[in-house]
PDB file of C-alpha atoms in Angstrom:
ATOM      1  CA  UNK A   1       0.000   0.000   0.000  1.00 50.00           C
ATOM      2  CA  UNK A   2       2.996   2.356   0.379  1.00 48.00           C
ATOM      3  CA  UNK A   3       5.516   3.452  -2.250  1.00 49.00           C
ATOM      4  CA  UNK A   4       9.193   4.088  -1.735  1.00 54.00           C
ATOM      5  CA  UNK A   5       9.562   7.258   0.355  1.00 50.00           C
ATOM      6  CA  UNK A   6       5.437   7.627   0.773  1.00 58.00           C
ATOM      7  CA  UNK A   7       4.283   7.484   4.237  1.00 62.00           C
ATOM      8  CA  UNK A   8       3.081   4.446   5.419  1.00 80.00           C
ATOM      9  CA  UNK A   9      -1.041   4.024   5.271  1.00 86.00           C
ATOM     10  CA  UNK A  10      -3.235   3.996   8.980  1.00 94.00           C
ATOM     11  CA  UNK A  11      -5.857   1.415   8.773  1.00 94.00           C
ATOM     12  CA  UNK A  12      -8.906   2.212  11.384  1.00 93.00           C
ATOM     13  CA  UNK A  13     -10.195  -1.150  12.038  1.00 95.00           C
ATOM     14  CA  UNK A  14     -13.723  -1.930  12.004  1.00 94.00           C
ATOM     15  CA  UNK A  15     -15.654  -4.751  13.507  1.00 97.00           C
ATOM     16  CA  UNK A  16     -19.436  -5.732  13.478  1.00 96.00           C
ATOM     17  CA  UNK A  17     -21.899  -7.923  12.871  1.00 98.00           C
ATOM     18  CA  UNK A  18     -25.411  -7.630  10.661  1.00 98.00           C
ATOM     19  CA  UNK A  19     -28.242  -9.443   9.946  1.00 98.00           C
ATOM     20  CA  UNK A  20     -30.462 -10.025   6.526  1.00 98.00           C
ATOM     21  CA  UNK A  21     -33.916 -10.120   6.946  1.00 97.00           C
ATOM     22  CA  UNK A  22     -36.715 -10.458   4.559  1.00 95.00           C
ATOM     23  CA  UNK A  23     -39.972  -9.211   5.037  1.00 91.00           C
ATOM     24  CA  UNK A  24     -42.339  -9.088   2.406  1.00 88.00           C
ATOM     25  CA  UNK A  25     -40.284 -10.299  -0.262  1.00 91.00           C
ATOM     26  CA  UNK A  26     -37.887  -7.308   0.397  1.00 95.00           C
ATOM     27  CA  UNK A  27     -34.380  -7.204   2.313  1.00 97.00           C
ATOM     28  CA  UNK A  28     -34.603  -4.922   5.201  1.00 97.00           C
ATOM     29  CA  UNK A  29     -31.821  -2.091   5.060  1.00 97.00           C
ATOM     30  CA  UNK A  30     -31.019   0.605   7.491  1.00 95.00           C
ATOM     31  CA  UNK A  31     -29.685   4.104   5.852  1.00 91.00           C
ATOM     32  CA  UNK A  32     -26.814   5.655   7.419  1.00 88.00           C
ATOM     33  CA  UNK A  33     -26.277   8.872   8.778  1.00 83.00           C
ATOM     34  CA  UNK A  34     -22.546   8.632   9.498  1.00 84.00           C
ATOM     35  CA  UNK A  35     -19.275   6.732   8.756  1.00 87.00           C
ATOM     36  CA  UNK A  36     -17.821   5.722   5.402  1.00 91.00           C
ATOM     37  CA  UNK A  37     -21.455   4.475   4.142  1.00 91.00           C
ATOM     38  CA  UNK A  38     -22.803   7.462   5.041  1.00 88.00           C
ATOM     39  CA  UNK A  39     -26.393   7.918   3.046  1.00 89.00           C
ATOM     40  CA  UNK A  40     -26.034   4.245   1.567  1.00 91.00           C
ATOM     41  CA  UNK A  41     -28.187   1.363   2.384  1.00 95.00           C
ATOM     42  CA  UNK A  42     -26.495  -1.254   5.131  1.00 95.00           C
ATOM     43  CA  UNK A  43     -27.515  -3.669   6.738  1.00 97.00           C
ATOM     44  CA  UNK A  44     -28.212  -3.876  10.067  1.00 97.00           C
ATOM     45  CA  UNK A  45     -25.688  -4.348  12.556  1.00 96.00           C
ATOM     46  CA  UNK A  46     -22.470  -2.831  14.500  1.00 94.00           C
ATOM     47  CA  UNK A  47     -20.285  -2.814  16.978  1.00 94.00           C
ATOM     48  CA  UNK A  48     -20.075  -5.196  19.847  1.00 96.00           C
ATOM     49  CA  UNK A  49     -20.357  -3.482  23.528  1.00 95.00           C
ATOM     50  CA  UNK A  50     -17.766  -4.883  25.907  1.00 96.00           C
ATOM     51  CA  UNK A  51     -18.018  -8.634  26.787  1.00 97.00           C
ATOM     52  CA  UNK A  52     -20.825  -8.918  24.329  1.00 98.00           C
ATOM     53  CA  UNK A  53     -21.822 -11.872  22.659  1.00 98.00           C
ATOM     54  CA  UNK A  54     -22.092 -11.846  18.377  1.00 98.00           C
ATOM     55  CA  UNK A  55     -25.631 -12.741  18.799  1.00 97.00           C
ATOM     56  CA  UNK A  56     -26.511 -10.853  21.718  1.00 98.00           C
ATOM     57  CA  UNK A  57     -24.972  -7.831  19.827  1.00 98.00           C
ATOM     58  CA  UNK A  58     -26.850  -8.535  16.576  1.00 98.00           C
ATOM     59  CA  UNK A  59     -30.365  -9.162  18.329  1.00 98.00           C
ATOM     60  CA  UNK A  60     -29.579  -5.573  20.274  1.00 96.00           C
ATOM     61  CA  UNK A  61     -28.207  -3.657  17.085  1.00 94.00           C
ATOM     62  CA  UNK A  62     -31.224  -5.002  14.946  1.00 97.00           C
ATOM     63  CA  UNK A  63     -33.412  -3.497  17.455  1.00 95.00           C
ATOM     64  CA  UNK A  64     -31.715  -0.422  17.763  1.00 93.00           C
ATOM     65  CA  UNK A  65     -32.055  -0.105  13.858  1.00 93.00           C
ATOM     66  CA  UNK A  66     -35.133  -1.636  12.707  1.00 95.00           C
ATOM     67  CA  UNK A  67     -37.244  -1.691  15.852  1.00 94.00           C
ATOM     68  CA  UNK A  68     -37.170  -5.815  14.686  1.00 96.00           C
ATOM     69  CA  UNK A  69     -36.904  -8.125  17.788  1.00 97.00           C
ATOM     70  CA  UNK A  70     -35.106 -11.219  16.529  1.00 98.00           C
ATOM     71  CA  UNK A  71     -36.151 -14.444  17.707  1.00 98.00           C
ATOM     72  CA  UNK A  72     -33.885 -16.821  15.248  1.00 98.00           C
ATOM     73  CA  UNK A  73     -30.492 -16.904  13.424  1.00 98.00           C
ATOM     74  CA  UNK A  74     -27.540 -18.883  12.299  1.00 97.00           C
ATOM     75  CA  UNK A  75     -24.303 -17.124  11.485  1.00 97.00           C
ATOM     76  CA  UNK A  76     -23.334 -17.032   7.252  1.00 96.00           C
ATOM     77  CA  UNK A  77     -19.463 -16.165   7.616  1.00 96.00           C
ATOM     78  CA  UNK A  78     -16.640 -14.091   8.259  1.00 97.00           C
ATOM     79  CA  UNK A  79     -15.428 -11.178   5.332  1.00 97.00           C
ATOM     80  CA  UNK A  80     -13.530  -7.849   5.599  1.00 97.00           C
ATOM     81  CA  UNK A  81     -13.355  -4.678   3.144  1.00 95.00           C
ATOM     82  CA  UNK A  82     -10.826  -2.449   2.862  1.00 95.00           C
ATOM     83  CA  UNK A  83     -10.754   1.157   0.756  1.00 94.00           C
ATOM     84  CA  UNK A  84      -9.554   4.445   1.605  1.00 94.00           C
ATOM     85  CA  UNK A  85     -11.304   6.660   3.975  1.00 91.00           C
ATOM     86  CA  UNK A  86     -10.266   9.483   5.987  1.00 89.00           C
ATOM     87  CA  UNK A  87     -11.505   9.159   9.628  1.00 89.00           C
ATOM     88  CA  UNK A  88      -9.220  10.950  12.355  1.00 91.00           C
ATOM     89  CA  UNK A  89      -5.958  10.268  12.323  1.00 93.00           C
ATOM     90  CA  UNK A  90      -6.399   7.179   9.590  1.00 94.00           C
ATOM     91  CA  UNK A  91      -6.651   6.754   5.956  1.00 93.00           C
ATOM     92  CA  UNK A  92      -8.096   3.717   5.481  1.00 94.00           C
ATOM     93  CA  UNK A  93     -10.505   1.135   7.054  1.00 95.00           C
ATOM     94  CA  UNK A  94     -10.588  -2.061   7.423  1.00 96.00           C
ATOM     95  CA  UNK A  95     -14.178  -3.397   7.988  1.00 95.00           C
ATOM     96  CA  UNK A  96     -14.445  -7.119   9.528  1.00 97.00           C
ATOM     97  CA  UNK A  97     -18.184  -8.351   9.056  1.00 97.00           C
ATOM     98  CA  UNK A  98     -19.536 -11.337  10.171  1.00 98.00           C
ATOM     99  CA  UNK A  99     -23.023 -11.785   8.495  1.00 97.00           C
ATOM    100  CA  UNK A 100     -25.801 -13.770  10.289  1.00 98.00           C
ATOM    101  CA  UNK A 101     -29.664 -14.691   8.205  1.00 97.00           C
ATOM    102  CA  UNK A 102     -32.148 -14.086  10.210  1.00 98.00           C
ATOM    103  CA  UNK A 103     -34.602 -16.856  10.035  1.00 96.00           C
ATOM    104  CA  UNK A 104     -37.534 -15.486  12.660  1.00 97.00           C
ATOM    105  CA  UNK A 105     -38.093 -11.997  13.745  1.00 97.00           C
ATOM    106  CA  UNK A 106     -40.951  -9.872  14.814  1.00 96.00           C
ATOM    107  CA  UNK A 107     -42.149  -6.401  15.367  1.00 95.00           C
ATOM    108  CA  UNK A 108     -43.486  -3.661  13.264  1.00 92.00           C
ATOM    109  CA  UNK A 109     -40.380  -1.943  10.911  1.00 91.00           C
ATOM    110  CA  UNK A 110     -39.361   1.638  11.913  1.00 83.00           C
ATOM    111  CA  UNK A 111     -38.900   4.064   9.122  1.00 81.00           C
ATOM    112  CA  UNK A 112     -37.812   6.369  12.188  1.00 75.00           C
ATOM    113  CA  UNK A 113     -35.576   5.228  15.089  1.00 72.00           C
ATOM    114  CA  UNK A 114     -34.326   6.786  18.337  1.00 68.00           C
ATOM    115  CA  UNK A 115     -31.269   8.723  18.278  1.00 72.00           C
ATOM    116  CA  UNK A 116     -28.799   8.665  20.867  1.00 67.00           C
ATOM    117  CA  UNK A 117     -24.988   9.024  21.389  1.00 74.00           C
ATOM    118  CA  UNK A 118     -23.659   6.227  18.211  1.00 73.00           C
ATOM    119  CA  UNK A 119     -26.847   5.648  16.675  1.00 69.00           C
ATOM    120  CA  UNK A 120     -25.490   5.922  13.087  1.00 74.00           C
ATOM    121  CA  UNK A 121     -29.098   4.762  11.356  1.00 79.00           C
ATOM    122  CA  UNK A 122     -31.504   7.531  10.530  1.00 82.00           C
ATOM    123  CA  UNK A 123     -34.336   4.059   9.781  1.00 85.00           C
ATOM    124  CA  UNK A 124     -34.672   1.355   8.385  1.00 93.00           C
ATOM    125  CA  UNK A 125     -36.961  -0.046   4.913  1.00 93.00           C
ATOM    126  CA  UNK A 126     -37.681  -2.666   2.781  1.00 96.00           C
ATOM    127  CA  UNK A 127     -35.723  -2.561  -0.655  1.00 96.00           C
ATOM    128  CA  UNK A 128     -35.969  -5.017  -3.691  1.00 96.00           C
ATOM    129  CA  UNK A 129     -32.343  -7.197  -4.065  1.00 95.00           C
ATOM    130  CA  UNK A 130     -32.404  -5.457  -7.389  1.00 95.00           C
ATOM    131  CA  UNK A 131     -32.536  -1.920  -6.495  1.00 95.00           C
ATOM    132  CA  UNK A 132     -29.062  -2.761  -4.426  1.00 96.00           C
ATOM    133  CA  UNK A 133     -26.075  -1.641  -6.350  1.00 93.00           C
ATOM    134  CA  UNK A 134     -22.772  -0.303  -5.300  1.00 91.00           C
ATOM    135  CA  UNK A 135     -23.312   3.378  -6.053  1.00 92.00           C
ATOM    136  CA  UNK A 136     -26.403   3.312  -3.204  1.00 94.00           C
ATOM    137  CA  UNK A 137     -25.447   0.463  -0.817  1.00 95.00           C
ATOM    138  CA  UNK A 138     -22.573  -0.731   1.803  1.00 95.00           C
ATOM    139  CA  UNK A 139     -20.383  -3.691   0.004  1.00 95.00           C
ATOM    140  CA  UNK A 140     -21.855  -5.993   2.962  1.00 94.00           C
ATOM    141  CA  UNK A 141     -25.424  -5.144   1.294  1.00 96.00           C
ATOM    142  CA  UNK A 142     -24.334  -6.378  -1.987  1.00 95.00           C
ATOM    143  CA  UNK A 143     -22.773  -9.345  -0.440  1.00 94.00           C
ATOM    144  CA  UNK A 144     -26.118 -10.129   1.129  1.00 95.00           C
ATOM    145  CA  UNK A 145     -27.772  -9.819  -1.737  1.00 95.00           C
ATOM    146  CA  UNK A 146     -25.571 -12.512  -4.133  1.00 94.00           C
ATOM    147  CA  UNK A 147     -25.878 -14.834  -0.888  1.00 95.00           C
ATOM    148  CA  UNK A 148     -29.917 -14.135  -1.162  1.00 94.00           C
ATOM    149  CA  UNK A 149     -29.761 -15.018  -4.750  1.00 93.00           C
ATOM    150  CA  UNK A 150     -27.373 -18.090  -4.986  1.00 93.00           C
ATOM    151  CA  UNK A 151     -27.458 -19.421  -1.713  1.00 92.00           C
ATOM    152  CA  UNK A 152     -23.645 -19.235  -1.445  1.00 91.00           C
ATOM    153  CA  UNK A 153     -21.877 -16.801   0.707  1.00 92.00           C
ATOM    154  CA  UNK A 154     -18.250 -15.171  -0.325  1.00 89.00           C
ATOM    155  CA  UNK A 155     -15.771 -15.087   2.379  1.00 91.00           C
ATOM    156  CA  UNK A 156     -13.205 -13.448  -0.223  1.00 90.00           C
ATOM    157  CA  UNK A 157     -12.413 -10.268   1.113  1.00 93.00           C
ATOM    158  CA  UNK A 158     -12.323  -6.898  -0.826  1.00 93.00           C
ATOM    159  CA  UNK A 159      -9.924  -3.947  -1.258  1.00 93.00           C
ATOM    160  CA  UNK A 160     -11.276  -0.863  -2.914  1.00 93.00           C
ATOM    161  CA  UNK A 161      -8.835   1.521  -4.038  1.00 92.00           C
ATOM    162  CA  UNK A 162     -11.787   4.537  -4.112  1.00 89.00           C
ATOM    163  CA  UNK A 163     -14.694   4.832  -1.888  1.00 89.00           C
ATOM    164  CA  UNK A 164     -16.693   7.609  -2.024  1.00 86.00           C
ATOM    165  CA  UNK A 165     -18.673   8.918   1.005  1.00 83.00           C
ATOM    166  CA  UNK A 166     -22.065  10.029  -0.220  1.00 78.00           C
ATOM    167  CA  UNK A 167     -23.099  13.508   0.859  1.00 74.00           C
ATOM    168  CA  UNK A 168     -27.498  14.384   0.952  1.00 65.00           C
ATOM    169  CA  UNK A 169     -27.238  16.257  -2.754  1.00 56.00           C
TER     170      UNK A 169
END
């Protein structure tokens, strides 16, 4: 990543875990109001708290984001994504997902959620898999959606060498 005499690159490392649901036919997205996928469709997901479990985190980040209580699901695999992205003092990220399908939830979806100190989700909604592409979505949503469609999911990870964050315009 470095060339002779060029500074040597800062990788922020990232670390969460995110669920696809279905409802209605539809995969149920959250859209961000922060970070590097910042007004793109993601699943949803995030960080662990201390000590916390992967599915205790993903039953209490779906909630947080959907307002989805999850009853059932069975973890997919492990990827990462890296690309450039300017975040304090770094200049790249390196996201580490691990995916889980949710295979029983309930609760009504909200299009609004509450915001509090590291709430990055503004809501979530239902999108068709073929309105995901990856000028509107996070690469973990497009992931999703070839694992939705052939049943198969890709642990190969990805390095972007541009990532644009999306501002409102």
């Amino acid at each position: 990543m470095t060339k002779k005499g060029a500074r040597m690159a800062k990788f922020h490392r990232a670390f969460g875990v995110y669920g696809i649901l279905i409802k209605q036919q539809q995969l149920v997205v959250v859209k961000k109001k922060d970070g590097p996928y910042k007004y793109r469709y993601d699943l949803p997901g995030g960080s662990l708290e201390p000590g916390e479990f992967l599915q205790n985190a993903l039953i209490r980040e779906v909630a947080e984001e959907t307002g989805l209580h999850v009853r059932d699901a069975s973890q997919v695999g492990v990827t990462s994504f890296t690309y450039p992205w300017i975040f304090e003092d770094f200049d790249w990220n390196q996201h580490i997902v691990v995916l889980y399908e949710v295979t029983a939830f309930e609760g009504e979806l909200s299009e609004e959620v509450p915001q509090f100190f590291g709430q990055d989700s503004f809501g979530a909604e239902l999108i068709s898999v073929d309105a995901v592409s990856n000028l509107n979505s996070s690469p973990i949503v497009v992931q999703a959606v070839e694992y939705i469609k052939n049943g198969v999911f890709s642990t190969k990870e990805t390095s972007f060498d541009y990532w644009d964050v999306l501002s409102q315009d």
